[in-house]
Coordinates of N, CA and C in Angstrom, one line a residue:
X1 N -81.3 66.6 3.6 CA -80.8 65.7 2.6 C -79.5 66.1 2.0
X2 N -79.4 67.4 1.6 CA -78.2 68.0 1.1 C -77.0 67.9 2.1
X3 N -77.3 68.2 3.3 CA -76.3 68.1 4.4 C -75.8 66.7 4.5
X4 N -76.6 65.7 4.4 CA -76.1 64.3 4.5 C -75.2 64.0 3.3
X5 N -75.5 64.5 2.1 CA -74.7 64.2 1.0 C -73.4 64.9 1.1
X6 N -73.4 66.1 1.7 CA -72.2 66.9 1.9 C -71.2 66.2 2.9
X7 N -71.8 65.7 4.0 CA -71.0 64.9 5.0 C -70.5 63.7 4.4
X8 N -71.3 63.0 3.6 CA -70.8 61.7 3.0 C -69.7 62.0 2.0
X9 N -69.7 63.2 1.4 CA -68.6 63.5 0.4 C -67.3 63.8 1.1
X10 N -67.3 64.1 2.3 CA -66.0 64.4 3.0 C -65.5 63.1 3.7
X11 N -64.8 62.4 3.0 CA -64.2 61.1 3.5 C -62.7 61.3 3.6
X12 N -62.1 60.7 4.6 CA -60.7 60.9 4.8 C -59.9 60.0 3.7
X13 N -58.7 60.4 3.5 CA -57.9 59.5 2.6 C -57.7 58.1 3.2
X14 N -57.7 57.2 2.3 CA -57.4 55.8 2.7 C -55.9 55.6 2.9
X15 N -55.5 54.5 3.6 CA -54.1 54.2 3.7 C -53.4 54.1 2.4
X16 N -54.1 53.5 1.4 CA -53.5 53.4 0.1 C -53.3 54.8 -0.6
X17 N -54.1 55.8 -0.3 CA -53.9 57.1 -0.8 C -52.7 57.8 -0.2
X18 N -52.5 57.6 1.1 CA -51.3 58.1 1.8 C -50.1 57.4 1.3
X19 N -50.1 56.1 1.0 CA -49.0 55.4 0.4 C -48.6 55.9 -0.9
X20 N -49.6 56.2 -1.7 CA -49.4 56.8 -3.1 C -48.7 58.2 -3.0
X21 N -49.1 59.0 -2.0 CA -48.5 60.3 -1.8 C -47.0 60.1 -1.5
X22 N -46.8 59.2 -0.5 CA -45.4 59.0 -0.1 C -44.5 58.4 -1.2
X23 N -45.1 57.5 -2.0 CA -44.4 56.9 -3.1 C -44.1 58.0 -4.1
X24 N -45.0 58.9 -4.4 CA -44.7 60.0 -5.4 C -43.6 60.9 -4.8
X25 N -43.6 61.2 -3.5 CA -42.6 62.0 -2.9 C -41.2 61.4 -3.0
X26 N -41.2 60.1 -2.7 CA -39.9 59.4 -2.7 C -39.3 59.2 -4.1
X27 N -40.2 59.0 -5.1 CA -39.7 58.8 -6.5 C -39.5 60.0 -7.3
X28 N -39.9 61.2 -6.8 CA -39.8 62.4 -7.5 C -38.3 62.7 -8.0
X29 N -37.3 62.5 -7.2 CA -35.9 62.8 -7.7 C -35.5 61.8 -8.8
X30 N -36.2 60.7 -9.0 CA -35.7 59.7 -10.0 C -36.6 59.7 -11.3
X31 N -37.5 60.6 -11.4 CA -38.4 60.6 -12.5 C -37.7 61.2 -13.8
X32 N -37.9 60.5 -14.9 CA -37.4 60.9 -16.2 C -38.7 61.0 -17.1
X33 N -38.5 61.6 -18.3 CA -39.6 61.7 -19.2 C -39.3 61.2 -20.6
X34 N -40.3 60.5 -21.2 CA -40.1 60.0 -22.5 C -40.3 61.2 -23.5
X35 N -40.1 60.9 -24.8 CA -40.2 62.0 -25.8 C -41.7 62.5 -25.9
X36 N -42.6 61.6 -25.6 CA -44.0 62.0 -25.6 C -44.5 62.6 -24.3
X37 N -43.6 62.8 -23.3 CA -44.0 63.5 -22.1 C -44.4 62.6 -21.0
X38 N -44.4 61.3 -21.1 CA -44.8 60.4 -20.1 C -43.7 60.2 -19.0
X39 N -44.0 60.2 -17.8 CA -43.1 60.1 -16.7 C -42.8 58.7 -16.3
X40 N -41.6 58.3 -16.0 CA -41.2 57.0 -15.5 C -40.1 57.1 -14.5
X41 N -39.9 56.2 -13.6 CA -38.8 56.1 -12.7 C -38.2 54.7 -12.8
X42 N -37.0 54.6 -13.3 CA -36.4 53.3 -13.6 C -35.8 52.7 -12.3
X43 N -35.2 53.5 -11.5 CA -34.5 52.9 -10.3 C -35.0 53.6 -9.1
X44 N -36.3 53.5 -8.9 CA -37.0 54.1 -7.8 C -36.9 53.3 -6.5
X45 N -37.0 53.9 -5.3 CA -36.9 53.2 -4.1 C -38.3 52.5 -3.8
X46 N -38.3 51.6 -2.9 CA -39.5 50.9 -2.4 C -40.0 51.7 -1.2
X47 N -41.3 51.9 -1.1 CA -41.8 52.7 0.0 C -42.9 51.9 0.7
X48 N -42.9 51.9 2.1 CA -43.9 51.2 2.9 C -44.5 52.2 3.9
X49 N -45.8 52.2 4.1 CA -46.4 53.0 5.1 C -47.2 52.1 6.1
X50 N -47.4 52.6 7.3 CA -48.3 51.9 8.2 C -48.9 52.9 9.2
X51 N -49.8 52.4 10.0 CA -50.4 53.2 11.1 C -51.0 54.5 10.6
X52 N -51.7 54.5 9.5 CA -52.3 55.7 9.0 C -53.5 56.1 9.7
X53 N -53.5 57.4 10.2 CA -54.7 57.9 10.9 C -54.9 59.3 10.4
X54 N -56.1 59.6 9.9 CA -56.5 60.9 9.4 C -57.7 61.5 10.1
X55 N -57.6 62.7 10.5 CA -58.7 63.4 11.1 C -59.0 64.7 10.4
X56 N -60.3 65.0 10.3 CA -60.7 66.2 9.6 C -60.2 67.5 10.3
X57 N -59.5 68.3 9.5 CA -59.0 69.6 10.1 C -59.9 70.7 9.8
X58 N -60.3 70.9 8.5 CA -61.2 72.0 8.1 C -61.7 71.7 6.8
X59 N -63.0 71.7 6.6 CA -63.7 71.4 5.4 C -63.2 70.1 4.8
X60 N -62.4 70.1 3.7 CA -62.0 68.9 3.1 C -60.5 68.7 3.3
X61 N -59.9 69.2 4.4 CA -58.5 69.1 4.7 C -58.4 68.2 5.9
X62 N -57.4 67.2 5.8 CA -57.3 66.3 6.8 C -55.8 66.3 7.4
X63 N -55.7 66.2 8.7 CA -54.4 66.0 9.3 C -54.2 64.5 9.5
X64 N -53.1 64.0 8.8 CA -52.8 62.6 8.8 C -51.4 62.4 9.5
X65 N -51.4 61.3 10.3 CA -50.1 60.8 10.9 C -49.9 59.4 10.4
X66 N -48.7 59.0 10.2 CA -48.4 57.7 9.8 C -46.9 57.4 9.9
X67 N -46.5 56.2 9.7 CA -45.1 55.8 9.7 C -44.7 55.5 8.3
X68 N -43.4 55.8 7.9 CA -43.0 55.5 6.5 C -41.5 55.0 6.6
X69 N -41.2 54.1 5.7 CA -39.8 53.6 5.6 C -39.6 53.3 4.1
X70 N -38.3 53.4 3.7 CA -37.9 53.2 2.3 C -36.7 52.2 2.2
X71 N -36.6 51.7 1.0 CA -35.5 50.8 0.7 C -35.0 51.3 -0.7
X72 N -33.7 51.5 -0.8 CA -33.1 51.9 -2.1 C -33.4 50.8 -3.1
X73 N -33.3 51.2 -4.4 CA -33.6 50.2 -5.5 C -32.7 49.0 -5.4
X74 N -31.4 49.2 -5.1 CA -30.4 48.1 -5.0 C -30.1 47.7 -3.6
X75 N -30.8 48.3 -2.6 CA -30.6 48.0 -1.2 C -31.2 46.7 -0.8
X76 N -30.7 46.2 0.3 CA -31.2 44.9 0.8 C -32.1 45.1 2.0
X77 N -32.0 46.2 2.7 CA -32.7 46.5 3.9 C -33.5 47.8 3.9
X78 N -34.6 47.8 4.6 CA -35.4 49.1 4.7 C -34.7 50.0 5.8
X79 N -34.9 51.3 5.7 CA -34.5 52.2 6.7 C -35.5 52.0 7.9
X80 N -35.2 52.6 9.0 CA -36.0 52.5 10.2 C -37.4 53.3 9.9
X81 N -38.4 52.9 10.6 CA -39.7 53.5 10.5 C -39.6 54.9 11.0
X82 N -40.1 55.9 10.2 CA -40.1 57.3 10.6 C -41.5 57.8 10.8
X83 N -41.8 58.4 11.9 CA -43.2 59.0 12.0 C -43.3 60.3 11.2
X84 N -44.4 60.5 10.5 CA -44.6 61.6 9.7 C -46.0 62.2 10.0
X85 N -46.2 63.5 9.7 CA -47.5 64.1 9.8 C -47.6 65.0 8.6
X86 N -48.8 65.0 8.0 CA -49.0 65.8 6.8 C -50.5 66.3 6.8
X87 N -50.7 67.4 6.2 CA -52.0 67.9 6.0 C -52.4 67.7 4.5
X88 N -53.5 66.9 4.3 CA -53.8 66.4 3.0 C -55.2 66.8 2.6
X89 N -55.3 67.1 1.3 CA -56.6 67.5 0.7 C -56.8 66.9 -0.6
X90 N -58.1 66.8 -1.0 CA -58.4 66.2 -2.4 C -58.6 67.4 -3.3
X91 N -57.6 67.5 -4.3 CA -57.6 68.6 -5.2 C -57.2 68.1 -6.6
X92 N -57.7 68.6 -7.6 CA -57.4 68.2 -9.0 C -57.5 66.7 -9.2
X93 N -58.5 66.1 -8.6 CA -58.9 64.7 -8.8 C -57.9 63.8 -8.1
X94 N -57.1 64.2 -7.2 CA -56.2 63.3 -6.4 C -55.9 63.9 -5.1
X95 N -55.4 63.1 -4.2 CA -55.0 63.5 -2.8 C -53.6 64.2 -2.9
X96 N -53.5 65.4 -2.3 CA -52.3 66.1 -2.3 C -51.9 66.6 -1.0
X97 N -50.6 66.8 -0.7 CA -50.2 67.4 0.6 C -50.3 68.9 0.5
X98 N -51.0 69.5 1.5 CA -51.1 70.9 1.6 C -49.9 71.5 2.3
X99 N -49.5 70.9 3.4 CA -48.3 71.2 4.1 C -47.9 70.1 5.1
X100 N -46.6 70.1 5.4 CA -46.2 69.1 6.4 C -45.9 69.7 7.7
X101 N -46.0 68.9 8.7 CA -45.8 69.4 10.1 C -44.6 68.7 10.7

């Protein structure tokens, strides 16, 4: 019974989780903070991801491959799709990149 619960707890990141990671990575240089410490990005780029595939690497660490493209805040066109690979784990109540390949 315990083994089944453990296996059920190890679920790979969803495509929306990978999108959120890429969005955070792309907007990081644009982040400013309010006086009370809240983060915001006023002129952040738009990010799209597709073809997300994640496989278990070790324990709760997943190797994910996907395509990503961005569009600048005032841009009219997206950049070309770029293939990416990242090792992702669930830590501190959110999905985080362990390392990129």
